[in-house]
Amino acid sequence: MPSFTLTHGSSTAEVYAHGATLTSWKVNGIEQIFLSKKAVLDGSKAIRGGIPLVFPHFGKREGSDLPQHGFARSSTWSVVDSSKPDVLVLQLTPEGVPEQLRKLWPHEFKLLYTVSLGSHLITTKLDVYNTAEDDAAKEWDFTVLLHTYLRVPKIETTHVAGLKGVKFTEKINGITDKEEEREQVTVAQEVDRIYSNVKLPLTVHTDSEILTVSKTTSFNDVVVWNPWVEKAKAMADFDDDEYKSMLCVEIGTVNEFIQLKPGKSWSGSQTLSAKI
Ligand code: TA6
């Protein structure tokens, strides 16, 4: 499956056409993104790690047979612009979606994904278009998320700052509407939390750096996920001990579906910056 390399000064990034999945972002040669050593890169399944794109819905959608997290991360994207060394624009239309998935979501759409690499920072922006002719019946809705797997040297000395006071749902035990009380959110067990209406930026602190997660447009919610021991063992494309070197900090809009009328568009983007 083809991939594209971006360069900006001493920073590099790599993006696969499969799922438009960014699989690497290095700053001063230091990898910032987690990619499982068991990730499948031949296009036969979504890539385990990097920044998979979640569209047209986060999780499973009631009444839909589309797989969890939709089809964007399992589709073949095409290059729109790769003329600059530090910017890549990829596009997905129904033609790039596997037939068995396209049938499950037969709407007219276009996605544009722009990856821009700077010095110590990277911006990933998703533009969503309803390309149908003007017909009220062709309105559709979606939730969307950038499923960012951050690489961390050691999970036990990693924490997220900026979530204190934010309401969250913990998917593991079904707790809803609980308020985060901690200044420093640490991880010492499986965590699968949806924080709602987060005021970005957030910072992720590790032994060696501070990574700032900010948004430049849209996106309201943040998912924090680590599979921990049992879920790590249950994933064929994830090594048993890899939970120790990753933390997902995923910004998106996942609590309410975004309505998109024919001819309209929506845009959401994140900027990750590394202070090493
Ligand atoms: O973003 C967290 C999450 O929704 C978890 O519930 C877990 O399922 C994770 O995504 C990975 O999902 P995947 O479909 O990629 O195995």
XYZ file of C-alpha atoms and ligand atoms in Angstrom:
292
model
C 0.000 0.000 0.000
C 1.603 3.352 -1.026
C 2.797 5.798 1.582
C 4.051 9.382 1.414
C 6.872 11.033 3.348
C 6.754 14.685 4.423
C 9.816 16.660 5.517
C 10.257 20.026 7.223
C 13.723 20.830 8.524
C 14.679 17.896 10.746
C 11.050 16.742 11.140
C 9.484 13.968 9.066
C 6.089 12.306 8.796
C 4.689 9.327 6.899
C 1.117 8.884 5.681
C -0.386 5.768 4.085
C -2.950 5.980 1.275
C -4.778 3.226 3.179
C -7.076 5.093 5.499
C -4.998 8.283 5.017
C -3.341 6.980 8.177
C -0.418 9.007 9.452
C 1.913 6.366 10.883
C 4.939 8.425 11.891
C 5.836 11.945 12.999
C 9.440 12.450 14.071
C 10.793 15.603 15.691
C 14.592 15.792 15.871
C 14.531 12.105 14.945
C 12.332 11.227 17.944
C 9.122 9.322 17.072
C 5.985 10.951 18.521
C 3.400 8.529 17.147
C 2.780 4.932 18.286
C 2.517 2.258 15.603
C 2.088 -1.312 16.760
C 4.883 -3.623 15.677
C 2.049 -5.979 14.643
C 0.170 -3.345 12.614
C -1.117 -4.690 9.273
C 0.070 -2.325 6.519
C -1.100 -4.201 3.397
C -4.507 -2.497 3.225
C -6.419 -5.553 4.424
C -7.506 -3.887 7.683
C -7.292 -0.582 9.534
C -3.762 0.241 10.701
C -3.227 -0.307 14.447
C -1.637 2.929 15.500
C -0.819 6.279 13.941
C -3.808 8.585 13.464
C -6.678 6.492 12.031
C -9.603 8.602 10.800
C -12.981 7.831 12.345
C -15.885 8.646 9.989
C -18.904 8.531 9.494
C -19.347 7.519 13.098
C -17.379 6.950 16.273
C -17.929 3.527 17.813
C -20.851 1.442 16.582
C -24.007 3.230 15.375
C -27.379 1.839 16.365
C -29.198 0.616 13.274
C -26.064 0.564 11.117
C -24.096 -2.511 10.064
C -21.006 -0.397 9.398
C -18.092 -1.617 11.537
C -17.001 0.313 14.619
C -15.476 3.688 13.715
C -16.842 3.583 10.147
C -15.003 3.123 6.857
C -12.611 6.089 6.385
C -9.664 4.280 8.025
C -10.246 1.169 5.884
C -10.571 2.891 2.505
C -8.148 3.828 -0.258
C -7.541 7.577 -0.398
C -6.115 9.331 -3.461
C -3.548 12.122 -3.663
C -4.879 15.601 -4.426
C -1.655 17.540 -3.820
C 1.816 16.338 -2.881
C 3.680 19.194 -4.537
C 5.108 20.601 -1.295
C 7.600 18.639 0.832
C 5.734 19.430 4.079
C 2.062 19.368 3.017
C -0.005 16.429 1.739
C -3.650 16.537 0.680
C -5.550 13.262 0.269
C -9.156 12.710 -0.798
C -11.764 10.020 -0.242
C -14.940 9.662 -2.309
C -17.329 6.680 -2.462
C -15.169 5.097 -5.173
C -12.358 4.549 -2.635
C -14.588 2.786 -0.109
C -14.696 -1.045 -0.216
C -17.959 -2.053 -1.898
C -19.240 -4.028 1.095
C -18.879 -0.937 3.268
C -20.114 1.586 0.707
C -23.407 -0.314 0.456
C -23.904 0.210 4.194
C -23.642 4.011 3.905
C -24.859 4.961 0.394
C -24.491 8.722 0.699
C -22.697 11.156 -1.622
C -19.678 12.589 0.161
C -16.096 13.774 -0.208
C -13.428 13.925 2.471
C -10.267 16.002 2.155
C -7.452 15.354 4.607
C -4.585 17.819 4.854
C -1.401 17.015 6.785
C 0.905 20.001 7.310
C 4.307 19.489 8.911
C 6.077 22.377 10.650
C 8.986 22.790 12.975
C 8.110 20.725 16.089
C 4.420 20.661 15.070
C 1.990 18.915 12.784
C -1.557 19.860 11.809
C -4.101 17.341 10.537
C -7.293 18.784 9.096
C -10.387 16.960 7.846
C -12.888 18.634 5.535
C -16.220 16.834 5.117
C -18.494 17.597 2.149
C -22.045 16.532 1.340
C -21.716 16.468 -2.448
C -25.349 15.553 -3.170
C -27.538 17.773 -5.345
C -29.778 20.145 -3.441
C -32.415 17.771 -2.121
C -33.506 17.817 1.503
C -33.792 14.035 1.404
C -30.039 13.781 0.846
C -28.991 15.371 4.121
C -26.898 13.056 6.321
C -25.200 13.212 9.681
C -21.905 12.011 11.144
C -19.605 11.925 14.118
C -15.901 12.169 13.549
C -12.598 11.722 15.409
C -8.843 11.722 14.863
C -7.839 8.512 16.645
C -4.343 9.634 17.618
C -2.026 7.005 19.149
C 0.740 8.881 20.958
C 4.007 7.086 21.614
C 5.112 7.476 25.246
C 8.384 6.205 26.746
C 6.605 4.790 29.830
C 2.849 4.931 30.518
C 3.494 4.910 34.271
C 5.268 8.278 34.110
C 2.851 9.890 31.636
C -0.015 12.211 32.466
C -2.508 14.446 30.696
C -3.096 17.968 32.011
C -6.055 20.212 31.147
C -8.991 17.890 31.824
C -9.773 18.945 35.425
C -13.433 19.913 35.780
C -14.447 18.287 32.466
C -17.426 15.887 32.465
C -16.697 12.426 31.116
C -18.213 9.029 30.347
C -16.174 5.929 31.202
C -17.169 3.300 28.636
C -15.661 0.450 30.625
C -18.038 0.677 33.567
C -20.797 2.818 32.063
C -20.240 5.767 34.418
C -21.611 8.917 32.788
C -21.536 12.631 33.551
C -18.713 12.289 36.093
C -16.379 15.261 36.583
C -12.612 14.842 36.253
C -11.098 15.911 39.565
C -7.443 15.445 38.747
C -5.058 18.124 37.503
C -2.885 15.278 36.209
C -4.749 12.374 34.599
C -2.554 9.297 34.914
C -3.166 5.767 33.612
C -2.646 2.652 35.717
C -5.458 0.450 34.307
C -7.649 0.163 31.217
C -9.150 3.547 30.413
C -11.703 4.340 27.714
C -13.121 7.784 28.499
C -15.015 10.326 26.453
C -14.436 13.828 27.837
C -17.110 16.229 26.570
C -16.799 19.891 25.564
C -13.109 20.091 26.316
C -11.359 23.449 26.311
C -8.201 22.680 24.368
C -5.184 22.808 24.450
C -4.306 19.748 26.491
C -0.755 18.783 27.356
C 0.632 15.253 27.549
C 3.665 15.021 29.834
C 6.202 12.197 29.549
C 9.731 11.656 30.905
C 11.232 13.418 27.939
C 8.793 15.989 26.606
C 5.529 17.904 26.692
C 3.187 17.351 23.778
C 0.458 19.913 23.295
C -2.811 18.911 21.640
C -4.771 21.894 20.345
C -7.532 22.405 17.858
C -7.661 25.025 15.202
C -11.280 24.408 14.190
C -14.295 22.499 15.547
C -13.935 19.278 17.571
C -15.520 19.359 21.011
C -14.620 16.091 22.691
C -11.522 14.132 23.690
C -11.245 10.363 24.064
C -8.488 8.979 26.286
C -7.823 5.275 25.732
C -5.344 2.678 26.852
C -6.317 -1.002 26.456
C -4.100 -2.137 29.355
C -3.217 -5.786 29.903
C -6.288 -7.860 28.995
C -7.474 -5.834 25.980
C -3.863 -5.668 24.722
C -3.725 -9.472 24.746
C -7.056 -9.634 22.909
C -5.852 -7.586 19.915
C -4.047 -9.666 17.261
C -2.424 -6.549 15.784
C -1.120 -5.243 19.110
C 1.692 -6.762 21.173
C 0.835 -7.811 24.716
C 3.158 -5.259 26.310
C 2.595 -2.356 23.919
C 0.070 -0.754 26.251
C 3.114 0.419 28.224
C 4.328 2.668 25.399
C 1.193 4.296 24.038
C -1.701 6.540 25.011
C -4.560 7.496 22.718
C -5.588 11.153 23.041
C -8.218 11.528 20.366
C -10.004 14.749 19.529
C -13.309 14.634 17.751
C -16.997 15.399 17.873
C -18.548 12.159 19.092
C -21.442 13.000 21.409
C -23.806 14.648 18.944
C -24.237 13.863 15.273
C -23.351 16.751 12.951
C -26.077 17.390 10.354
C -24.791 18.146 6.848
C -27.153 19.360 4.132
C -26.424 18.829 0.409
C -23.763 21.248 -0.797
C -22.572 22.039 2.744
C -19.235 21.199 4.392
C -17.656 20.894 7.835
C -14.054 21.171 8.927
C -12.112 20.037 11.980
C -8.397 20.122 12.667
C -5.853 19.451 15.382
C -2.324 20.686 15.917
C 0.178 18.572 17.831
C 3.303 20.354 18.997
C 6.276 18.783 20.754
C 8.463 20.538 23.314
C 11.440 18.250 23.703
O -11.169 5.303 20.901
C -11.279 4.294 21.864
C -11.988 3.100 21.240
O -13.301 3.432 20.868
C -11.950 1.947 22.242
O -13.250 1.636 22.706
C -11.321 0.803 21.447
O -12.328 0.034 20.822
C -10.471 1.576 20.454
O -11.306 2.672 20.059
C -9.928 0.791 19.297
O -10.980 0.407 18.449
P -10.608 -0.478 17.136
O -11.906 -0.588 16.371
O -9.554 0.288 16.384
O -10.057 -1.776 17.652
